[in-house]
Structure formats: C-alpha cells, structure tokens
Short mmCIF file of N, CA, C and O in Angstrom, two decimals:
data_model
loop_
_atom_site.label_atom_id
_atom_site.label_comp_id
_atom_site.label_asym_id
_atom_site.label_seq_id
_atom_site.Cartn_x
_atom_site.Cartn_y
_atom_site.Cartn_z
N SER A 1 24.12 304.95 221.33
CA SER A 1 24.05 304.78 219.94
C SER A 1 24.72 303.39 219.40
O SER A 1 24.34 302.69 218.36
N SER A 2 25.57 303.01 220.26
CA SER A 2 26.23 301.71 219.76
C SER A 2 25.32 300.54 220.09
O SER A 2 25.49 299.45 219.21
N LYS A 3 24.59 300.47 221.04
CA LYS A 3 23.52 299.43 221.05
C LYS A 3 22.46 299.57 220.04
O LYS A 3 22.20 298.25 219.41
N ILE A 4 22.13 300.71 219.41
CA ILE A 4 21.21 300.98 218.39
C ILE A 4 21.88 300.16 217.15
O ILE A 4 21.31 299.51 216.28
N ARG A 5 23.09 300.63 216.75
CA ARG A 5 23.77 300.24 215.57
C ARG A 5 23.96 298.66 215.49
O ARG A 5 23.75 297.88 214.41
N ASN A 6 24.23 298.05 216.83
CA ASN A 6 24.34 296.59 217.13
C ASN A 6 22.90 296.10 216.65
O ASN A 6 22.89 295.08 216.09
N LEU A 7 21.90 296.75 217.23
CA LEU A 7 20.49 296.24 216.85
C LEU A 7 20.36 296.22 215.47
O LEU A 7 19.55 295.30 214.78
N GLU A 8 20.46 297.32 214.72
CA GLU A 8 20.46 297.54 213.42
C GLU A 8 21.03 296.25 212.45
O GLU A 8 20.72 295.84 211.35
N ALA A 9 22.34 295.85 213.10
CA ALA A 9 22.93 294.87 212.35
C ALA A 9 22.42 293.63 212.51
O ALA A 9 22.96 292.58 211.55
N GLN A 10 21.71 293.25 213.53
CA GLN A 10 21.16 291.88 213.74
C GLN A 10 20.29 291.59 212.44
O GLN A 10 19.44 292.48 211.92
N ASN A 11 20.00 290.32 212.40
CA ASN A 11 19.10 289.83 211.30
C ASN A 11 17.76 289.60 212.00
O ASN A 11 17.84 288.81 212.98
N ALA A 12 16.95 289.92 211.53
CA ALA A 12 15.46 289.54 211.98
C ALA A 12 15.04 288.41 211.22
O ALA A 12 14.85 288.06 210.32
N ASP A 13 14.38 287.52 212.08
CA ASP A 13 13.65 286.37 211.79
C ASP A 13 12.34 286.41 211.12
O ASP A 13 11.99 285.54 210.33
N ASP A 14 11.67 287.50 211.35
CA ASP A 14 10.39 287.90 211.00
C ASP A 14 10.35 288.89 210.04
O ASP A 14 9.39 289.78 209.83
N VAL A 15 11.16 288.74 208.96
CA VAL A 15 11.49 289.91 208.02
C VAL A 15 10.32 289.55 206.94
O VAL A 15 10.01 288.29 206.65
N ALA A 16 9.77 290.68 206.34
CA ALA A 16 8.46 290.29 205.58
C ALA A 16 9.05 289.91 204.25
O ALA A 16 10.24 290.27 203.74
N VAL A 17 8.14 288.87 203.57
CA VAL A 17 8.72 287.97 202.39
C VAL A 17 7.82 288.95 201.31
O VAL A 17 6.71 289.43 201.58
N LEU A 18 8.32 288.87 200.08
CA LEU A 18 7.67 289.67 199.07
C LEU A 18 6.27 289.07 199.08
O LEU A 18 5.28 290.08 198.87
N GLU A 19 5.92 287.85 198.86
CA GLU A 19 4.77 287.44 198.85
C GLU A 19 3.66 287.80 199.93
O GLU A 19 2.48 288.00 199.72
N ASP A 20 4.15 288.12 201.05
CA ASP A 20 3.40 288.29 202.27
C ASP A 20 3.01 289.96 202.30
O ASP A 20 2.22 290.40 203.03
N CYS A 21 3.75 290.66 201.46
CA CYS A 21 3.46 292.16 201.47
C CYS A 21 3.36 292.55 200.13
O CYS A 21 3.90 293.78 199.74
N ILE A 22 2.31 292.14 199.12
CA ILE A 22 1.80 292.63 198.07
C ILE A 22 1.42 294.11 198.21
O ILE A 22 1.57 294.82 197.29
N ASP A 23 0.50 294.38 199.26
CA ASP A 23 0.10 295.66 199.41
C ASP A 23 0.94 296.64 200.30
O ASP A 23 0.47 297.54 200.77
N PHE A 24 2.19 296.38 200.43
CA PHE A 24 2.89 296.79 201.47
C PHE A 24 3.43 298.18 200.86
O PHE A 24 3.76 298.56 199.82
N SER A 25 3.32 299.19 201.96
CA SER A 25 3.92 300.60 201.79
C SER A 25 4.62 301.21 202.78
O SER A 25 4.11 301.25 204.00
N LEU A 26 5.74 301.51 202.62
CA LEU A 26 6.56 301.96 203.67
C LEU A 26 5.88 303.13 204.17
O LEU A 26 6.06 303.33 205.42
N ALA A 27 5.47 304.38 203.42
CA ALA A 27 4.90 305.31 204.07
C ALA A 27 3.71 305.08 204.55
O ALA A 27 3.27 305.70 205.88
N LYS A 28 2.84 304.14 204.28
CA LYS A 28 1.69 303.75 205.11
C LYS A 28 2.06 303.00 206.32
O LYS A 28 1.41 303.53 207.38
N THR A 29 3.11 302.15 206.28
CA THR A 29 3.31 301.46 207.73
C THR A 29 3.88 302.54 208.45
O THR A 29 3.53 302.76 209.60
N ILE A 30 4.69 303.48 208.07
CA ILE A 30 5.12 304.68 209.18
C ILE A 30 4.02 305.42 209.55
O ILE A 30 3.97 305.78 210.57
N THR A 31 3.22 305.78 208.76
CA THR A 31 1.83 306.48 209.22
C THR A 31 1.20 305.88 210.32
O THR A 31 0.65 306.41 211.35
N GLU A 32 0.99 304.54 210.05
CA GLU A 32 0.36 303.70 211.14
C GLU A 32 1.19 303.60 212.30
O GLU A 32 0.41 303.62 213.34
N ILE A 33 2.25 303.52 212.32
CA ILE A 33 3.26 303.52 213.52
C ILE A 33 2.93 304.97 214.18
O ILE A 33 2.89 305.06 215.43
N GLU A 34 3.07 306.00 213.52
CA GLU A 34 3.16 307.32 214.03
C GLU A 34 1.74 307.57 214.73
O GLU A 34 1.75 308.13 215.90
N GLY A 35 0.71 307.06 214.03
CA GLY A 35 -0.46 307.08 214.51
C GLY A 35 -0.78 306.47 215.89
O GLY A 35 -1.41 307.00 216.76
N LYS A 36 -0.35 305.37 216.00
CA LYS A 36 -0.44 304.34 217.14
C LYS A 36 0.32 305.14 218.33
O LYS A 36 -0.15 305.20 219.55
N LEU A 37 1.47 305.93 217.99
CA LEU A 37 2.33 306.55 218.95
C LEU A 37 1.65 307.74 219.58
O LEU A 37 2.00 308.02 220.60
N ASP A 38 1.19 308.36 218.54
CA ASP A 38 0.60 309.78 218.97
C ASP A 38 -0.67 309.34 219.97
O ASP A 38 -1.01 310.19 220.77
N LYS A 39 -1.49 308.13 219.69
CA LYS A 39 -2.35 308.21 220.58
C LYS A 39 -2.07 307.67 221.86
O LYS A 39 -2.74 307.36 222.80
N GLY A 40 -0.66 307.46 222.00
CA GLY A 40 -0.18 306.93 223.36
C GLY A 40 -0.08 305.52 223.54
O GLY A 40 0.28 304.94 224.62
N CYS A 41 -0.56 304.58 222.70
CA CYS A 41 -0.46 303.56 222.77
C CYS A 41 0.65 302.57 222.04
O CYS A 41 0.62 302.64 220.95
N LEU A 42 1.80 302.06 222.65
CA LEU A 42 2.89 301.54 221.94
C LEU A 42 2.39 300.35 221.64
O LEU A 42 1.62 299.39 222.38
N PRO A 43 2.88 299.83 220.49
CA PRO A 43 2.56 298.42 220.05
C PRO A 43 3.11 297.17 220.92
O PRO A 43 4.10 297.65 221.55
N ASP A 44 2.47 296.23 221.06
CA ASP A 44 2.97 295.11 221.69
C ASP A 44 4.13 294.66 221.50
O ASP A 44 4.97 294.18 222.25
N TYR A 45 4.68 294.82 220.20
CA TYR A 45 5.90 294.02 219.66
C TYR A 45 7.06 294.71 220.13
O TYR A 45 8.21 294.44 219.97
N LEU A 46 6.92 296.14 220.77
CA LEU A 46 8.15 297.01 221.08
C LEU A 46 8.73 296.19 222.37
O LEU A 46 10.11 296.34 222.52
N ASP A 47 8.28 295.07 222.89
CA ASP A 47 8.93 294.46 224.02
C ASP A 47 9.74 293.26 223.43
O ASP A 47 10.28 292.39 224.11
N ASP A 48 9.43 292.90 221.95
CA ASP A 48 10.38 291.55 221.56
C ASP A 48 11.79 292.02 221.26
O ASP A 48 12.38 293.01 221.79
N ASP A 49 12.43 291.25 220.35
CA ASP A 49 13.81 291.39 220.34
C ASP A 49 14.21 292.40 219.18
O ASP A 49 15.24 292.56 219.01
N ILE A 50 13.26 293.04 218.71
CA ILE A 50 13.75 294.30 217.90
C ILE A 50 14.31 295.39 218.73
O ILE A 50 15.27 296.02 218.15
N ILE A 51 14.11 295.47 219.89
CA ILE A 51 14.52 296.80 220.56
C ILE A 51 14.52 296.29 222.20
O ILE A 51 14.04 296.69 223.00
N PRO A 52 15.55 295.33 222.26
CA PRO A 52 15.75 294.89 223.63
C PRO A 52 16.21 295.75 224.59
O PRO A 52 17.38 296.37 224.21
N ASN A 53 15.64 295.77 225.68
CA ASN A 53 16.06 296.57 227.00
C ASN A 53 16.27 297.97 226.58
O ASN A 53 16.77 298.63 227.73
N ILE A 54 16.16 298.44 225.68
CA ILE A 54 16.17 299.97 225.44
C ILE A 54 14.87 300.59 225.10
O ILE A 54 14.76 301.79 224.99
N GLY A 55 13.82 299.70 225.05
CA GLY A 55 12.41 300.28 224.52
C GLY A 55 11.88 301.14 225.31
O GLY A 55 11.23 302.08 225.11
N ASN A 56 12.34 301.07 226.79
CA ASN A 56 11.51 301.73 227.73
C ASN A 56 12.47 302.97 228.20
O ASN A 56 12.24 303.71 228.89
N GLU A 57 13.63 302.93 227.81
CA GLU A 57 14.76 303.97 228.06
C GLU A 57 14.99 305.14 227.20
O GLU A 57 15.52 306.17 227.58
N ILE A 58 14.41 304.89 226.07
CA ILE A 58 14.52 306.00 225.34
C ILE A 58 13.11 306.69 225.15
O ILE A 58 12.00 306.06 225.21
N GLY A 59 13.11 308.02 224.72
CA GLY A 59 11.82 308.55 224.45
C GLY A 59 11.16 308.09 223.16
O GLY A 59 11.74 307.45 222.28
N GLU A 60 9.88 308.58 222.76
CA GLU A 60 8.94 308.15 221.90
C GLU A 60 9.55 308.85 220.51
O GLU A 60 9.50 307.84 219.43
N GLU A 61 10.17 309.81 220.32
CA GLU A 61 10.64 310.46 219.26
C GLU A 61 11.75 309.66 218.84
O GLU A 61 12.00 309.31 217.77
N ALA A 62 12.75 309.22 219.73
CA ALA A 62 14.01 308.41 219.45
C ALA A 62 13.45 307.18 219.18
O ALA A 62 14.31 306.54 217.92
N LEU A 63 12.45 306.74 219.74
CA LEU A 63 11.92 305.34 219.27
C LEU A 63 11.33 305.48 217.77
O LEU A 63 11.69 304.40 217.13
N ILE A 64 10.71 306.70 217.50
CA ILE A 64 10.06 306.61 216.19
C ILE A 64 11.19 306.62 215.27
O ILE A 64 11.34 306.04 214.01
N ARG A 65 12.38 307.42 215.58
CA ARG A 65 13.43 307.65 214.67
C ARG A 65 14.09 306.14 214.44
O ARG A 65 14.62 305.92 213.28
N PHE A 66 14.28 305.56 215.39
CA PHE A 66 14.92 304.26 215.32
C PHE A 66 14.24 303.26 214.72
O PHE A 66 14.70 302.66 213.84
N LEU A 67 12.87 303.48 214.96
CA LEU A 67 11.92 302.25 214.07
C LEU A 67 11.98 302.61 212.70
O LEU A 67 11.90 301.75 211.62
N LYS A 68 11.93 304.13 212.37
CA LYS A 68 11.97 304.57 210.71
C LYS A 68 13.14 304.03 210.26
O LYS A 68 13.15 303.59 209.15
N ALA A 69 14.22 303.95 210.94
CA ALA A 69 15.64 303.63 210.34
C ALA A 69 15.47 302.35 210.30
O ALA A 69 15.87 301.79 209.17
N LYS A 70 15.17 301.42 211.22
CA LYS A 70 15.05 300.24 211.24
C LYS A 70 14.22 299.80 209.78
O LYS A 70 14.61 298.58 209.03
N LEU A 71 13.06 300.35 209.79
CA LEU A 71 12.21 299.99 208.61
C LEU A 71 12.89 300.32 207.29
O LEU A 71 12.73 299.45 206.18
N ARG A 72 13.58 301.42 207.30
CA ARG A 72 14.11 302.00 205.75
C ARG A 72 15.27 300.82 205.59
O ARG A 72 15.46 300.17 204.70
N ILE A 73 15.97 300.33 206.85
CA ILE A 73 17.14 299.18 206.52
C ILE A 73 16.31 297.99 205.84
O ILE A 73 16.87 297.51 205.01
N VAL A 74 15.42 297.48 206.63
CA VAL A 74 14.81 296.17 206.20
C VAL A 74 14.21 296.49 204.53
O VAL A 74 14.29 295.56 203.99
N GLN A 75 13.53 297.50 204.43
CA GLN A 75 13.19 297.82 203.14
C GLN A 75 14.16 297.96 202.08
O GLN A 75 13.95 297.15 201.06
N GLU A 76 15.29 298.20 202.36
CA GLU A 76 16.42 298.44 201.38
C GLU A 76 16.92 296.75 201.28
O GLU A 76 17.18 296.48 200.11
N GLU A 77 16.94 296.24 202.30
CA GLU A 77 17.36 294.61 202.20
C GLU A 77 16.54 293.90 201.35
O GLU A 77 16.73 293.09 200.49
N LEU A 78 15.27 294.25 201.66
CA LEU A 78 14.31 293.38 200.69
C LEU A 78 13.98 293.92 199.16
O LEU A 78 14.45 293.07 198.42
N ASP A 79 14.37 295.38 199.12
CA ASP A 79 14.72 295.62 197.44
C ASP A 79 15.93 295.00 197.11
O ASP A 79 15.81 294.78 195.94
N ASN A 80 17.25 294.82 197.96
CA ASN A 80 18.20 294.27 197.30
C ASN A 80 17.93 292.76 196.92
O ASN A 80 18.38 292.38 195.88
N VAL A 81 17.17 292.12 197.84
CA VAL A 81 16.72 290.74 197.65
C VAL A 81 15.91 290.58 196.34
O VAL A 81 16.18 289.64 195.71
N VAL A 82 14.87 291.45 196.34
CA VAL A 82 14.16 291.52 195.09
C VAL A 82 14.92 291.71 193.83
O VAL A 82 14.89 291.08 192.70
N CYS A 83 15.87 292.58 193.88
CA CYS A 83 16.89 292.91 192.58
C CYS A 83 17.71 291.78 192.27
O CYS A 83 17.90 291.34 191.21
N GLU A 84 18.10 291.14 193.21
CA GLU A 84 18.95 289.70 193.11
C GLU A 84 18.35 288.76 192.46
O GLU A 84 18.53 288.22 191.63
N CYS A 85 16.90 288.77 192.97
CA CYS A 85 16.12 287.57 192.33
C CYS A 85 15.75 287.99 191.00
O CYS A 85 15.76 286.91 190.02
N ARG A 86 15.48 289.02 190.84
CA ARG A 86 15.06 289.38 189.24
C ARG A 86 16.46 289.21 188.32
O ARG A 86 16.47 288.76 187.31
N LYS A 87 17.80 289.59 188.83
CA LYS A 87 18.94 289.25 188.25
C LYS A 87 18.98 287.55 187.78
O LYS A 87 19.30 287.32 186.70
N LYS A 88 18.88 286.94 189.02
CA LYS A 88 18.86 285.49 188.89
C LYS A 88 18.14 284.92 187.74
O LYS A 88 18.24 284.00 187.16
N ASP A 89 16.78 285.41 187.91
CA ASP A 89 15.64 285.08 186.83
C ASP A 89 16.25 285.37 185.51
O ASP A 89 15.85 284.42 184.72
N ASP A 90 16.63 286.56 185.15
CA ASP A 90 16.99 287.01 183.89
C ASP A 90 18.26 286.21 183.66
O ASP A 90 18.31 285.64 182.38
N GLU A 91 19.35 285.83 184.37
CA GLU A 91 20.37 284.79 184.09
C GLU A 91 19.75 283.46 183.77
O GLU A 91 20.28 282.80 182.88
N ASN A 92 18.95 283.03 184.66
CA ASN A 92 18.19 281.83 184.32
C ASN A 92 17.68 281.57 183.00
O ASN A 92 17.71 280.66 182.20
N GLN A 93 17.02 282.77 182.57
CA GLN A 93 16.25 282.90 181.31
C GLN A 93 17.43 282.73 180.18
O GLN A 93 17.23 282.04 179.24
N ASN A 94 18.38 283.43 180.48
CA ASN A 94 19.61 283.35 179.37
C ASN A 94 20.16 281.94 179.37
O ASN A 94 20.46 281.58 178.12
N LEU A 95 20.51 281.49 180.50
CA LEU A 95 20.88 280.09 180.19
C LEU A 95 20.04 279.16 179.71
O LEU A 95 20.52 278.23 179.17
N LYS A 96 18.74 279.19 180.02
CA LYS A 96 17.65 278.39 179.37
C LYS A 96 17.70 278.71 177.83
O LYS A 96 17.79 277.56 177.02
N SER A 97 17.88 279.66 177.61
CA SER A 97 18.11 279.81 175.95
C SER A 97 19.03 279.47 175.19
O SER A 97 19.16 278.82 174.34
N GLN A 98 20.06 279.75 175.97
CA GLN A 98 21.57 278.85 175.32
C GLN A 98 21.50 277.52 175.64
O GLN A 98 21.85 276.90 174.51
N LEU A 99 20.89 276.94 176.39
CA LEU A 99 20.57 275.54 176.62
C LEU A 99 19.92 274.99 175.36
O LEU A 99 20.15 274.05 174.60
N LYS A 100 18.81 275.72 174.99
CA LYS A 100 18.04 275.48 173.92
C LYS A 100 18.79 275.52 172.64
O LYS A 100 18.81 274.55 171.70
N ASP A 101 19.67 276.51 172.30
CA ASP A 101 20.43 276.65 171.22
C ASP A 101 21.41 275.81 171.03
O ASP A 101 21.61 275.10 170.07
N ILE A 102 22.26 275.31 172.30
CA ILE A 102 23.01 274.15 172.03
C ILE A 102 22.54 273.01 171.79
O ILE A 102 23.05 272.16 171.05
N GLU A 103 21.21 272.56 172.60
CA GLU A 103 20.61 271.44 172.08
C GLU A 103 20.26 271.36 170.71
O GLU A 103 20.42 270.32 169.83
N GLU A 104 19.71 272.35 170.03
CA GLU A 104 19.55 272.39 168.72
C GLU A 104 20.69 272.11 167.91
O GLU A 104 20.57 271.37 166.91
N GLU A 105 21.84 272.99 168.08
CA GLU A 105 23.08 272.78 167.42
C GLU A 105 23.47 271.31 167.58
O GLU A 105 23.99 270.70 166.82
N LYS A 106 23.31 270.55 168.75
CA LYS A 106 23.67 269.17 168.95
C LYS A 106 22.96 268.38 167.98
O LYS A 106 23.71 267.54 167.38
N THR A 107 21.57 268.41 167.79
CA THR A 107 20.89 267.66 166.94
C THR A 107 21.28 267.98 165.58
O THR A 107 21.46 266.80 164.89
N ARG A 108 21.52 269.09 165.17
CA ARG A 108 21.91 269.56 163.71
C ARG A 108 23.27 268.54 163.52
O ARG A 108 23.46 267.96 162.43
N LEU A 109 24.04 268.69 164.39
CA LEU A 109 25.45 268.05 164.27
C LEU A 109 25.18 266.55 164.39
O LEU A 109 26.17 265.97 163.40
N GLN A 110 24.53 266.11 165.04
CA GLN A 110 24.39 264.55 164.87
C GLN A 110 23.77 264.11 163.68
O GLN A 110 24.09 263.07 163.23
N ARG A 111 22.71 264.91 163.12
CA ARG A 111 22.37 264.75 161.72
C ARG A 111 23.54 264.65 160.75
O ARG A 111 23.49 263.79 159.97
N THR A 112 24.23 265.69 160.84
CA THR A 112 25.34 265.93 160.02
C THR A 112 26.32 264.66 159.97
O THR A 112 26.84 264.14 158.96
N ILE A 113 26.82 264.34 161.23
CA ILE A 113 27.49 263.10 161.50
C ILE A 113 27.19 261.82 161.09
O ILE A 113 27.56 261.14 160.38
N SER A 114 25.63 261.66 161.27
CA SER A 114 25.08 260.43 160.72
C SER A 114 24.93 260.35 159.13
O SER A 114 25.26 259.32 158.48
N MET A 115 24.79 261.65 158.49
CA MET A 115 24.96 261.58 156.83
C MET A 115 26.18 261.32 156.75
O MET A 115 26.48 260.57 155.69
N GLN A 116 27.47 262.02 157.18
CA GLN A 116 28.59 261.93 156.98
C GLN A 116 29.08 260.26 156.93
O GLN A 116 29.92 259.72 156.25
N GLN A 117 28.61 259.55 157.94
CA GLN A 117 29.08 258.00 158.25
C GLN A 117 28.35 257.48 157.19
O GLN A 117 29.12 256.47 156.67
N SER A 118 27.09 257.81 156.78
CA SER A 118 26.68 256.98 155.72
C SER A 118 27.23 257.09 154.50
O SER A 118 27.68 256.26 153.63
N GLN A 119 27.73 258.29 154.04
CA GLN A 119 28.46 258.60 152.86
C GLN A 119 29.90 257.92 153.02
O GLN A 119 30.51 257.34 151.97
N THR A 120 30.46 257.94 154.06
CA THR A 120 31.87 257.28 154.28
C THR A 120 31.42 255.62 154.11
O THR A 120 32.48 255.03 153.30
N GLU A 121 30.73 255.04 154.61
CA GLU A 121 30.42 253.70 154.25
C GLU A 121 29.92 253.49 152.73
O GLU A 121 30.74 252.57 152.23
N LYS A 122 29.30 254.35 152.02
CA LYS A 122 29.06 254.21 150.54
C LYS A 122 30.50 254.28 149.83
O LYS A 122 30.54 253.46 149.06
N TYR A 123 31.29 255.13 150.44
CA TYR A 123 32.59 255.24 149.54
C TYR A 123 33.47 254.48 149.76
O TYR A 123 34.42 253.94 149.00
N LYS A 124 33.33 253.66 150.97
CA LYS A 124 34.26 252.37 151.12
C LYS A 124 34.04 251.18 150.38
O LYS A 124 34.72 250.73 149.83
N MET A 125 32.48 251.19 150.19
CA MET A 125 32.06 249.96 149.46
C MET A 125 32.22 250.29 147.92
O MET A 125 32.63 249.44 147.22
N LEU A 126 32.30 251.70 147.29
CA LEU A 126 32.52 251.74 146.03
C LEU A 126 34.12 251.81 145.91
O LEU A 126 34.76 251.20 144.77
N SER A 127 34.87 251.97 146.96
CA SER A 127 36.57 251.71 147.05
C SER A 127 36.76 250.45 146.74
O SER A 127 37.69 250.02 145.87
N GLN A 128 36.14 249.48 147.61
CA GLN A 128 36.23 247.94 147.47
C GLN A 128 36.13 247.57 146.21
O GLN A 128 36.63 246.81 145.63
N GLU A 129 35.02 247.80 145.77
CA GLU A 129 34.51 247.40 144.26
C GLU A 129 35.52 247.90 143.33
O GLU A 129 35.78 246.92 142.38
N ALA A 130 35.91 249.07 143.35
CA ALA A 130 37.10 249.50 142.59
C ALA A 130 38.17 248.64 142.46
O ALA A 130 38.97 248.41 141.42
N ASN A 131 38.55 248.43 143.58
CA ASN A 131 39.79 247.77 143.94
C ASN A 131 39.82 246.23 143.54
O ASN A 131 40.65 245.61 142.73
N LYS A 132 38.58 245.69 143.58
CA LYS A 132 38.46 244.48 143.03
C LYS A 132 38.34 244.35 141.53
O LYS A 132 39.10 243.69 140.70
N LYS A 133 37.84 245.51 140.73
CA LYS A 133 37.78 245.52 139.43
C LYS A 133 39.17 245.81 139.08
O LYS A 133 39.53 245.32 137.91
N SER A 134 39.88 246.82 139.74
CA SER A 134 41.32 246.77 139.30
C SER A 134 42.22 245.76 139.25
O SER A 134 43.02 245.26 138.39
N GLU A 135 42.03 244.74 140.41
CA GLU A 135 42.92 243.76 140.58
C GLU A 135 42.39 242.84 139.18
O GLU A 135 43.33 242.15 138.80
N GLY A 136 41.15 242.71 138.95
CA GLY A 136 40.60 241.76 137.87
C GLY A 136 41.40 242.40 136.67
O GLY A 136 41.68 241.43 135.73
N LEU A 137 41.06 243.50 136.37
CA LEU A 137 41.74 244.18 135.15
C LEU A 137 43.46 243.71 135.13
O LEU A 137 44.03 243.54 134.08
N GLN A 138 44.10 244.12 136.36
CA GLN A 138 45.47 243.66 136.34
C GLN A 138 45.87 242.02 136.02
O GLN A 138 46.83 242.15 135.08
N GLN A 139 45.02 241.45 136.49
CA GLN A 139 45.26 239.89 135.97
C GLN A 139 45.13 239.78 134.64
O GLN A 139 45.64 238.79 133.96
N GLU A 140 44.08 240.44 134.14
CA GLU A 140 43.82 240.36 132.61
C GLU A 140 44.66 240.81 131.75
O GLU A 140 45.22 240.24 131.00
N VAL A 141 45.44 241.90 132.14
CA VAL A 141 46.56 242.55 131.61
C VAL A 141 47.84 241.72 131.67
O VAL A 141 48.45 241.45 130.72
N ILE A 142 48.06 240.91 132.83
CA ILE A 142 49.06 240.02 132.95
C ILE A 142 49.06 238.82 131.95
O ILE A 142 49.88 238.38 131.40
N ALA A 143 47.56 238.09 131.99
CA ALA A 143 47.43 237.21 130.93
C ALA A 143 47.40 237.64 129.63
O ALA A 143 48.20 236.76 128.81
N LEU A 144 47.21 238.58 129.26
CA LEU A 144 47.25 239.02 127.77
C LEU A 144 48.57 239.61 127.43
O LEU A 144 49.34 239.23 126.37
N GLU A 145 49.51 239.99 128.51
CA GLU A 145 51.00 240.03 128.14
C GLU A 145 51.63 238.74 128.14
O GLU A 145 52.61 238.57 127.25
N LYS A 146 51.16 237.51 128.98
CA LYS A 146 51.64 236.36 128.52
C LYS A 146 51.51 235.82 127.26
O LYS A 146 52.41 235.30 126.72
N VAL A 147 50.17 236.11 126.82
CA VAL A 147 49.78 235.68 125.52
C VAL A 147 50.61 236.26 124.30
O VAL A 147 50.97 235.62 123.43
N LEU A 148 50.88 237.53 124.57
CA LEU A 148 51.58 238.36 123.46
C LEU A 148 53.13 237.87 123.30
O LEU A 148 53.65 237.84 122.40
N GLN A 149 53.58 237.52 124.57
CA GLN A 149 55.15 237.10 124.49
C GLN A 149 55.18 235.66 124.16
O GLN A 149 55.63 235.18 123.25
#
C-alpha cells in the first residue's frame, strides 16, 4: 500500500487538459475500463509508469480500485485547476475593470489640472495688470500730494 500511495503522489506527465477532454465523463471512463477488464484484455498502458512493477503483482479488482482512485485524484486535481483558472479569470476581469476606472479618473484629473493651470495663468496676468495700475495710481497720488503741498 505504501507503493500505491507513492504512485498516487507522483505527477503524471500525460494528465488530461481541459481542452482535450470536452466530452470527458468520469463514469464513462470507469465503465470503459471495467468493460475492458471484464473481457480479460488489460489495456496496453498498464505497463507504463502509472503502475510500475506492481501491475502484474496485484489482482484485477485491486487494479480496478487503484485505477479508480487514481482517476478520482486526477479528476479532483483537474477540477481544482479549473477552479483556480476561473478564480484567476474573475480576478483578471476585476483588475481590468479597476484599471479602466483608474484611467478614466486619470483623464478627468488631467483635464481638471489643465483647466486650473489656465485659470492660474489668467489670474497671474490680472494680478500683474492690477499691480501696474496700482503703482501708476500711487505715483499719481504722490505727484498730487506734492502739488498740494
């Protein structure tokens, strides 16, 4: 059983990818494997690295149980990966939405800054004109005071 646990912990290089198994059904796959085993013809792939060195040492029922357990584990891993992909897609969509909102806010703030800069320039010019006018009037007052004295 420790060998079986070690085998279940191994990573398979030929794990089904979601795109490869659009019509995948766990029950259908198990039924097909059981049917082949009932006919007495073991699949060719039992000699590969899925069940190394123990494929011939255990009975058919134990082999079926092992393969069913392995299949469930692989299916759970696939489900977890699909779930993670969906979460990442949702997170991606949220981040895209936030980015769009931030870009709109940036554009709005840039327009506000531009408007405020033009108003600042306008008020600077008005202030300079008022200062010139004030200086002119002060000089006039000084000249009129001299005339009065």
